Coordinates of C-alpha atoms in Angstrom, one line a residue:
M1 CA 107.6 120.5 137.9
S2 CA 110.8 119.1 136.4
I3 CA 111.1 118.6 132.6
N4 CA 111.2 114.8 133.1
R5 CA 108.0 114.8 135.1
L6 CA 106.4 117.1 132.6
V7 CA 107.3 114.8 129.7
R8 CA 106.0 111.8 131.6
S9 CA 102.8 113.5 132.3
N10 CA 102.3 114.5 128.7
L11 CA 103.1 111.0 127.5
T12 CA 100.7 109.5 129.9
T13 CA 97.8 111.7 128.8
Q14 CA 98.6 111.3 125.1
L15 CA 99.2 107.6 125.2
G16 CA 95.9 107.0 126.8
S17 CA 94.0 108.5 123.9
C18 CA 96.2 106.7 121.3
I19 CA 95.8 103.3 123.0
K20 CA 92.0 103.7 122.9
Y21 CA 92.2 104.6 119.2
V22 CA 94.4 101.6 118.3
A23 CA 92.6 99.1 120.5
A24 CA 89.3 100.0 118.8
S25 CA 90.7 98.6 115.5
R26 CA 89.9 95.0 114.9
S27 CA 92.9 93.8 112.8
S28 CA 96.5 94.6 111.9
Q29 CA 95.3 95.8 108.5
E30 CA 92.8 98.1 110.0
R31 CA 95.6 99.5 112.2
L32 CA 97.7 100.1 109.1
F33 CA 97.9 103.9 109.5
S34 CA 97.1 104.3 113.2
A35 CA 100.5 103.2 114.6
P36 CA 102.3 106.5 113.9
S37 CA 100.1 108.0 116.6
I38 CA 101.6 105.8 119.2
A39 CA 105.0 106.3 117.7
R40 CA 104.8 110.0 118.1
V41 CA 103.8 109.6 121.7
Y42 CA 106.5 107.2 122.6
G43 CA 109.0 109.5 121.1
T44 CA 110.0 112.6 123.0
S45 CA 111.5 114.9 120.3
A46 CA 108.1 116.3 119.2
T47 CA 106.8 116.5 122.8
L48 CA 109.8 118.5 123.9
Q49 CA 109.1 121.3 121.5
S50 CA 107.9 124.5 123.0
E51 CA 104.2 125.0 123.5
D52 CA 104.1 127.5 120.7
G53 CA 105.0 124.7 118.3
F54 CA 103.0 123.3 115.4
K55 CA 100.3 121.0 116.9
G56 CA 96.8 122.1 115.8
H57 CA 98.3 123.4 112.5
D58 CA 96.2 124.4 109.5
M59 CA 97.0 121.5 107.2
L60 CA 94.7 118.5 106.8
A61 CA 97.5 116.0 107.0
P62 CA 97.4 112.8 104.9
F63 CA 97.2 109.5 106.7
T64 CA 97.1 111.3 110.1
S65 CA 94.3 111.3 112.6
G66 CA 92.7 114.6 113.6
S67 CA 93.5 114.0 117.3
L68 CA 97.1 113.4 116.5
S69 CA 97.4 116.6 114.5
S70 CA 95.7 118.6 117.2
D71 CA 97.3 117.0 120.3
V72 CA 100.9 116.2 119.3
H73 CA 103.5 118.4 117.7
P74 CA 104.5 117.0 114.3
L75 CA 108.1 116.0 113.6
L76 CA 109.1 118.9 111.3
I77 CA 111.9 118.0 108.9
E78 CA 113.8 121.1 107.8
R79 CA 116.6 119.9 105.5
S80 CA 118.3 116.8 104.0
E81 CA 121.8 115.7 103.1
G82 CA 122.6 112.4 101.5
S83 CA 121.0 109.6 103.4
Y84 CA 120.0 111.9 106.3
V85 CA 117.3 114.4 107.2
Y86 CA 117.3 117.0 110.0
D87 CA 114.5 118.3 112.1
I88 CA 113.9 122.0 113.0
N89 CA 115.9 121.4 116.3
G90 CA 118.9 120.2 114.3
K91 CA 118.5 116.5 115.2
K92 CA 119.9 114.2 112.5
Y93 CA 118.1 111.1 111.3
L94 CA 119.1 108.3 109.0
D95 CA 116.2 108.2 106.6
A96 CA 115.8 104.4 106.3
L97 CA 112.6 104.9 104.3
A98 CA 114.0 107.3 101.7
G99 CA 111.2 109.7 102.4
L100 CA 108.3 107.5 101.2
W101 CA 110.2 104.9 99.3
C102 CA 111.4 107.6 96.9
T103 CA 114.5 109.7 97.5
A104 CA 116.7 107.1 95.8
L105 CA 119.6 109.6 95.2
G106 CA 119.5 111.0 98.7
G107 CA 118.6 114.4 99.9
N108 CA 120.9 116.8 98.2
E109 CA 121.9 115.6 94.7
P110 CA 123.2 118.8 93.1
R111 CA 122.7 117.6 89.5
L112 CA 118.9 117.3 90.2
V113 CA 118.7 120.7 91.7
E114 CA 120.6 122.2 88.8
A115 CA 118.4 120.5 86.3
A116 CA 115.3 122.0 87.9
T117 CA 116.9 125.4 88.2
R118 CA 118.0 125.4 84.5
Q119 CA 114.5 124.5 83.4
L120 CA 112.8 127.0 85.7
N121 CA 115.0 129.7 84.2
T122 CA 114.2 128.5 80.6
L123 CA 110.6 127.4 80.6
P124 CA 108.9 127.0 84.1
F125 CA 105.7 125.6 82.6
Y126 CA 104.0 124.6 79.4
H127 CA 101.3 122.0 78.9
S128 CA 101.1 119.0 76.5
F129 CA 97.5 119.3 75.3
W130 CA 96.4 119.7 71.6
N131 CA 99.7 118.6 70.1
R132 CA 101.6 121.3 71.9
T133 CA 104.3 120.1 74.3
T134 CA 107.9 120.7 75.5
R135 CA 111.3 119.1 74.7
P136 CA 111.8 117.6 78.2
S137 CA 108.4 115.8 77.9
L138 CA 109.4 114.2 74.6
D139 CA 112.9 113.4 75.7
L140 CA 111.8 111.7 78.9
A141 CA 109.2 109.6 77.1
K142 CA 111.9 108.4 74.8
D143 CA 114.3 107.6 77.7
L144 CA 111.7 105.6 79.6
L145 CA 110.8 103.5 76.6
E146 CA 114.5 102.7 76.2
T147 CA 115.1 101.8 79.8
F148 CA 112.2 99.3 80.0
T149 CA 113.3 96.1 78.3
A150 CA 111.2 93.4 80.0
T151 CA 108.8 93.7 77.0
K152 CA 108.4 96.4 74.3
M153 CA 106.5 99.5 75.2
A154 CA 105.3 102.1 72.7
K155 CA 104.2 105.2 74.5
A156 CA 104.7 107.0 77.8
F157 CA 101.9 109.1 79.4
F158 CA 102.8 111.4 82.3
T159 CA 101.0 112.0 85.5
N160 CA 101.9 113.7 88.8
S161 CA 102.0 110.6 91.1
G162 CA 101.7 106.9 91.3
S163 CA 98.0 107.2 92.3
E164 CA 97.2 109.2 89.2
A165 CA 99.2 106.6 87.1
N166 CA 97.0 103.8 88.4
D167 CA 93.8 105.9 88.0
T168 CA 94.9 106.4 84.4
Q169 CA 95.5 102.7 83.9
V170 CA 91.8 102.0 84.5
K171 CA 90.7 104.6 82.1
L172 CA 93.1 103.3 79.4
V173 CA 91.9 99.8 79.8
W174 CA 88.3 100.8 79.6
Y175 CA 88.9 102.9 76.6
Y176 CA 90.8 100.0 75.0
N177 CA 88.0 97.5 75.6
N178 CA 85.3 99.9 74.5
A179 CA 87.2 100.5 71.2
L180 CA 87.4 96.8 70.7
G181 CA 83.6 96.3 71.2
R182 CA 83.9 94.6 74.6
P183 CA 81.9 96.9 76.8
D184 CA 81.4 94.3 79.5
K185 CA 85.2 93.6 80.0
K186 CA 85.6 96.2 82.8
K187 CA 86.5 94.5 86.1
F188 CA 89.9 94.7 87.7
I189 CA 91.5 92.1 89.9
A190 CA 94.0 93.3 92.5
R191 CA 95.4 91.6 95.6
H192 CA 94.6 91.8 99.3
K193 CA 97.2 93.9 101.1
S194 CA 98.3 95.6 97.9
Y195 CA 98.8 99.3 97.7
H196 CA 98.1 101.2 94.4
G197 CA 97.4 104.7 95.7
S198 CA 94.8 106.8 97.5
T199 CA 92.6 108.4 94.8
L200 CA 89.1 107.0 94.3
I201 CA 90.1 104.3 91.8
S202 CA 93.6 103.6 93.0
A203 CA 92.4 103.2 96.6
S204 CA 89.8 100.8 95.3
L205 CA 92.5 98.8 93.7
S206 CA 94.4 98.8 96.9
G207 CA 93.7 95.8 99.1
L208 CA 94.0 97.6 102.5
P209 CA 90.7 98.1 104.4
A210 CA 91.9 101.4 106.0
L211 CA 91.8 103.0 102.5
H212 CA 88.2 101.9 102.1
Q213 CA 86.6 102.6 105.4
K214 CA 84.1 105.5 105.4
F215 CA 85.0 106.3 101.8
D216 CA 82.4 104.0 100.3
L217 CA 85.2 102.0 98.6
P218 CA 86.2 99.8 96.9
A219 CA 84.3 100.6 93.7
P220 CA 82.2 97.6 92.6
F221 CA 84.3 96.9 89.5
V222 CA 87.3 96.0 91.7
L223 CA 87.8 92.4 92.9
H224 CA 90.6 91.2 95.2
T225 CA 92.4 87.9 95.2
D226 CA 94.8 86.2 97.6
C227 CA 97.8 88.0 99.1
P228 CA 100.9 86.0 98.1
H229 CA 102.4 86.0 101.6
Y230 CA 103.8 82.5 101.9
W231 CA 104.9 82.7 105.6
R232 CA 101.4 83.9 106.7
Y233 CA 99.1 82.0 104.4
H234 CA 100.7 78.7 103.4
Q235 CA 99.1 75.5 104.5
P236 CA 101.0 73.0 106.6
G237 CA 103.6 71.2 104.5
E238 CA 102.9 73.3 101.4
T239 CA 106.0 74.4 99.5
E240 CA 106.3 77.9 97.9
E241 CA 105.7 76.4 94.5
E242 CA 102.6 74.6 95.7
F243 CA 101.4 77.8 97.4
S244 CA 101.8 79.7 94.1
T245 CA 99.9 77.0 92.3
R246 CA 97.0 77.2 94.8
L247 CA 96.9 81.0 94.4
A248 CA 96.9 80.8 90.6
N249 CA 94.1 78.3 90.8
N250 CA 92.1 80.6 93.1
L251 CA 92.7 83.4 90.7
E252 CA 91.4 81.3 87.8
N253 CA 88.4 80.2 89.8
L254 CA 87.6 83.9 90.6
I255 CA 87.8 84.7 86.9
L256 CA 85.5 81.8 85.9
K257 CA 83.0 82.8 88.7
E258 CA 82.8 86.4 87.5
G259 CA 83.0 85.5 83.8
P260 CA 86.3 85.9 81.8
E261 CA 84.4 88.2 79.4
T262 CA 84.0 90.7 82.3
I263 CA 87.6 90.8 83.6
A264 CA 89.7 93.5 82.0
A265 CA 93.0 93.5 83.9
F266 CA 95.1 92.2 86.8
I267 CA 97.3 94.6 88.7
A268 CA 100.3 93.7 90.9
E269 CA 103.4 95.2 92.5
P270 CA 106.5 93.0 91.8
V271 CA 107.2 93.3 95.5
M272 CA 104.3 94.4 97.6
G273 CA 105.3 97.6 99.4
A274 CA 103.1 99.4 101.9
G275 CA 101.2 96.2 102.6
G276 CA 104.2 94.9 104.5
V277 CA 107.1 94.3 102.0
I278 CA 106.0 91.0 100.6
P279 CA 108.2 89.4 97.9
P280 CA 106.4 86.9 95.7
P281 CA 106.8 83.2 96.4
A282 CA 108.7 81.0 94.0
T283 CA 107.0 80.6 90.5
Y284 CA 104.2 83.0 91.5
F285 CA 104.3 85.4 88.6
E286 CA 105.0 82.7 86.1
K287 CA 101.8 81.0 87.1
I288 CA 99.7 84.1 87.5
Q289 CA 100.7 85.4 84.1
A290 CA 99.7 82.1 82.5
V291 CA 96.2 82.4 84.0
V292 CA 95.6 86.0 82.9
K293 CA 97.0 85.3 79.4
K294 CA 94.7 82.3 79.0
Y295 CA 91.6 84.6 79.5
D296 CA 92.9 87.6 77.5
I297 CA 93.3 89.7 80.7
L298 CA 95.8 92.6 80.6
F299 CA 98.6 92.6 83.1
I300 CA 99.5 95.9 84.8
A301 CA 102.8 96.1 86.7
D302 CA 102.7 98.7 89.4
E303 CA 106.4 99.6 89.6
V304 CA 106.0 102.7 91.6
I305 CA 108.2 101.5 94.4
C306 CA 110.3 98.8 92.7
A307 CA 111.5 100.6 89.5
F308 CA 114.9 102.2 88.9
G309 CA 117.0 99.9 91.1
R310 CA 115.2 99.2 94.4
L311 CA 115.4 95.4 93.9
G312 CA 118.8 95.4 92.4
Y313 CA 117.3 95.4 88.9
M314 CA 116.3 98.4 86.8
Y315 CA 112.7 97.2 87.1
G316 CA 110.9 94.6 89.2
C317 CA 109.6 93.1 86.0
D318 CA 113.3 92.3 85.1
K319 CA 113.8 90.4 88.4
Y320 CA 110.6 88.3 88.2
N321 CA 110.3 87.9 84.4
I322 CA 107.0 89.8 84.2
K323 CA 105.8 90.7 80.7
P324 CA 103.2 93.5 81.4
D325 CA 100.9 95.2 79.0
L326 CA 101.0 98.4 81.1
V327 CA 103.4 99.8 83.7
S328 CA 103.0 102.4 86.4
L329 CA 105.9 104.5 87.5
A330 CA 106.6 107.4 90.0
K331 CA 108.7 107.9 93.1
A332 CA 112.4 107.2 92.1
L333 CA 111.5 108.5 88.6
S334 CA 112.7 111.9 89.8
S335 CA 114.2 110.7 93.1
A336 CA 111.1 112.6 94.4
Y337 CA 112.7 116.0 93.8
M338 CA 109.7 116.9 91.6
P339 CA 106.2 115.2 91.6
I340 CA 105.9 113.0 88.5
G341 CA 104.5 109.7 87.5
A342 CA 104.2 107.8 84.3
V343 CA 102.3 105.1 82.5
L344 CA 104.1 102.9 79.9
V345 CA 101.7 101.6 77.2
S346 CA 102.4 98.5 75.1
P347 CA 102.0 98.6 71.3
K348 CA 98.8 96.6 71.2
I349 CA 97.1 99.1 73.5
S350 CA 98.6 102.3 72.1
D351 CA 97.6 101.2 68.6
V352 CA 94.0 100.9 69.6
I353 CA 94.1 104.3 71.4
H354 CA 95.6 105.9 68.3
S355 CA 92.9 104.5 66.1
Q356 CA 90.0 105.3 68.4
S357 CA 91.2 108.8 69.3
S358 CA 91.5 109.5 65.6
K359 CA 87.9 108.5 65.1
L360 CA 86.7 110.6 68.0
G361 CA 88.9 113.5 67.2
S362 CA 90.8 113.5 70.6
F363 CA 92.2 111.3 73.3
S364 CA 90.4 113.2 76.1
H365 CA 92.4 112.4 79.1
G366 CA 95.3 114.3 80.8
F367 CA 96.3 116.7 83.5
T368 CA 97.4 120.3 83.5
Y369 CA 100.8 119.1 84.7
S370 CA 101.1 116.0 82.5
G371 CA 104.7 116.2 81.3
H372 CA 105.5 119.3 83.4
P373 CA 108.8 120.5 81.9
V374 CA 110.6 121.0 85.2
A375 CA 109.6 117.6 86.5
C376 CA 110.6 115.9 83.3
A377 CA 114.0 117.7 83.3
V378 CA 114.7 116.4 86.8
A379 CA 113.6 112.9 85.8
I380 CA 115.8 112.9 82.7
E381 CA 118.8 113.9 84.9
A382 CA 117.9 111.2 87.5
L383 CA 117.8 108.5 84.7
K384 CA 121.2 109.8 83.5
I385 CA 122.6 109.4 87.0
Y386 CA 121.2 105.9 87.4
K387 CA 123.0 104.9 84.2
E388 CA 126.3 106.8 84.7
R389 CA 126.8 105.6 88.3
N390 CA 125.5 102.1 87.5
I391 CA 123.0 102.5 90.4
V392 CA 121.6 99.0 89.8
E393 CA 125.0 97.4 90.5
Q394 CA 125.5 99.7 93.4
V395 CA 122.3 98.4 95.0
K396 CA 123.3 94.8 94.2
S397 CA 126.6 95.4 96.0
I398 CA 125.2 96.9 99.1
A399 CA 122.0 94.9 99.4
P400 CA 123.6 91.7 100.9
Q401 CA 125.1 93.7 103.8
F402 CA 121.7 95.4 104.4
Q403 CA 119.6 92.2 104.1
D404 CA 122.0 89.9 106.0
G405 CA 122.6 92.5 108.7
I406 CA 119.0 92.9 109.6
K407 CA 118.1 89.2 109.1
A408 CA 120.7 88.4 111.7
Y409 CA 118.1 89.5 114.2
S410 CA 115.6 86.9 113.1
D411 CA 116.1 84.8 116.2
S412 CA 114.6 87.6 118.4
P413 CA 111.6 86.1 120.3
I414 CA 109.4 89.0 119.2
I415 CA 110.1 88.8 115.5
G416 CA 107.9 86.5 113.4
E417 CA 109.5 87.2 110.0
I418 CA 112.1 89.4 108.4
R419 CA 111.6 89.5 104.6
G420 CA 112.9 91.5 101.7
T421 CA 115.2 91.7 98.7
G422 CA 117.5 94.4 97.3
L423 CA 117.0 97.6 99.3
I424 CA 113.6 96.9 100.7
L425 CA 112.8 95.0 103.8
G426 CA 110.0 94.4 106.3
T427 CA 110.0 93.1 109.9
E428 CA 106.8 91.7 111.3
F429 CA 106.5 91.4 115.1
T430 CA 104.5 88.4 116.4
D431 CA 104.5 86.4 119.6
N432 CA 106.0 82.9 119.7
K433 CA 107.4 83.5 116.2
S434 CA 104.0 82.5 114.8
P435 CA 102.1 84.2 112.0
N436 CA 98.9 83.7 114.0
D437 CA 100.0 84.9 117.5
F438 CA 99.6 88.7 117.4
F439 CA 100.6 91.0 120.2
P440 CA 97.6 92.9 121.8
P441 CA 97.0 95.9 119.6
E442 CA 97.0 98.2 122.6
W443 CA 100.6 97.3 123.2
G444 CA 101.6 99.1 120.1
I445 CA 104.8 97.0 119.6
G446 CA 105.5 98.2 116.1
A447 CA 105.0 101.8 117.1
Y448 CA 107.2 101.4 120.1
F449 CA 110.0 100.0 117.9
G450 CA 109.5 102.9 115.4
A451 CA 109.7 105.4 118.3
Q452 CA 112.9 103.8 119.6
C453 CA 114.4 104.1 116.1
E454 CA 113.5 107.8 116.1
K455 CA 115.0 108.2 119.5
H456 CA 118.3 106.8 118.2
G457 CA 118.1 109.0 115.1
M458 CA 116.5 106.8 112.4
L459 CA 113.2 107.0 110.6
V460 CA 111.3 103.9 109.5
R461 CA 107.8 103.0 108.3
V462 CA 105.4 101.7 111.0
S463 CA 102.4 99.7 109.8
G464 CA 100.7 98.0 112.7
D465 CA 103.2 95.6 114.0
T466 CA 105.2 95.6 110.8
I467 CA 108.2 97.8 110.2
M468 CA 109.4 98.7 106.7
M469 CA 112.6 100.1 105.4
S470 CA 113.7 101.2 101.9
P471 CA 116.8 103.3 102.2
P472 CA 118.3 105.5 99.5
F473 CA 120.3 103.7 96.8
I474 CA 123.3 105.8 97.6
M475 CA 123.9 104.4 101.1
T476 CA 127.5 103.7 102.0
P477 CA 128.6 100.5 103.8
S478 CA 129.2 102.6 107.0
E479 CA 125.7 104.0 106.8
V480 CA 124.3 100.5 106.4
D481 CA 126.3 99.5 109.5
E482 CA 124.7 102.5 111.3
L483 CA 121.3 101.4 110.2
I484 CA 121.8 97.9 111.4
S485 CA 123.2 99.1 114.8
K486 CA 120.2 101.4 115.4
Y487 CA 117.8 98.7 114.4
G488 CA 119.5 96.5 117.0
K489 CA 119.2 99.1 119.7
A490 CA 115.5 99.6 119.0
L491 CA 114.9 95.9 118.9
K492 CA 116.6 95.4 122.3
A493 CA 114.4 98.1 123.8
T494 CA 111.3 96.7 122.3
E495 CA 112.1 93.2 123.6
E496 CA 112.4 94.7 127.1
R497 CA 109.1 96.4 126.6
V498 CA 107.4 93.2 125.6
K499 CA 108.8 91.5 128.7
E500 CA 107.5 94.3 130.9
L501 CA 104.0 94.2 129.3
K502 CA 103.9 90.4 129.7
S503 CA 104.8 90.6 133.3
L504 CA 101.9 92.9 133.9
Q505 CA 99.6 90.3 132.6
K506 CA 100.5 87.8 135.2

């Protein structure tokens, strides 16, 4: 049997099982994490690996189906360089997602490697419990408080991830309200299609059904309000401002229904990331903040994806004039070279924590690796680089080329909407350019597009029939041109695929 016939045979067998899996899902949200299965099947690089490859490996892989792990070789990335990663076969890919929205400074920034090495050679670990800590932990806390200028923050608490940061937010808010004698003020309001992490509490905050199914989530103290996606959810003739007013009114009605005395906090990403790259409509945050302030509800800004320059501002709060009480950070905090997250705490909350913990004798929350000295040393160096190289201005200068270049494809008959700002962008595939005309799920259009990108040497995020990109901040104009070109090639192939599938329906 020739290699081409062998590949086709493998693809046919694997595609059958994947189509059954995706078709069984009832909505695009429920298919959120299933699309990569089809993407790996449509792509040939993994399939062409030798039979002694890595399928059926020993790792329980995150956001990956068991059948995919057992039946299909994973794409193994071996090294990185700038805006590119390389697989074990030496194939080069433009990393248009910056890992998972995180490798802001690319794949081989020597200063970050040197910072980690220096700290490993000096003090590879010490904790921050019981008033013992390390210099990098204290220095990073100070640096973060200085960089965040949307409103004053008083303290920084360190975690290992954005999920842990958002878990911590809930505990801090409960601790705060208990200390103030408000034991009933415990509920959180998040938004449909939001993503805040995958731990028990952060997954509950997330507004994506795939994170809840079979996990007995969300927790009962979490409520979800409208997704602020204007293109998909606005009423006929409704302007963005009117849409924002309606959503703010709906939020207020939800608060009144539940009882303002029971609502503790509202959490939001400045730009929704994993839910499909959804920037807020005009006046949205202005109106939402007015509602939560009216009812003494804390505002938590989840800046895990947006912070440190992604939107062309140091923080998403700067771009949208958000004045939060608490902030969650991770990802670009260390350019993902070391796992680290953080929570920024406003004075009114930190003062209460200080008083209450003094009464109790301890603030009994933290992690073994909170403020890990190596992670903090890398993050300190990343912040220095962002400042010295004026990364925010660099993003602002390259973003129009990126946004305009991709949005030039908006007239494609299979694209419903292309949306984004700065260096984050989403493409949603729909039929007839309508938010309500979905392609049949078994067609796997988004996954096919993602596989075509991989074929041409580019990695993107596939989420149902939505494609997301958030490239490294260091991309050059020529790399942006390359990204746009590969996107165009993948789009052309996907348009042909849709034509072929439609012809089979006749």
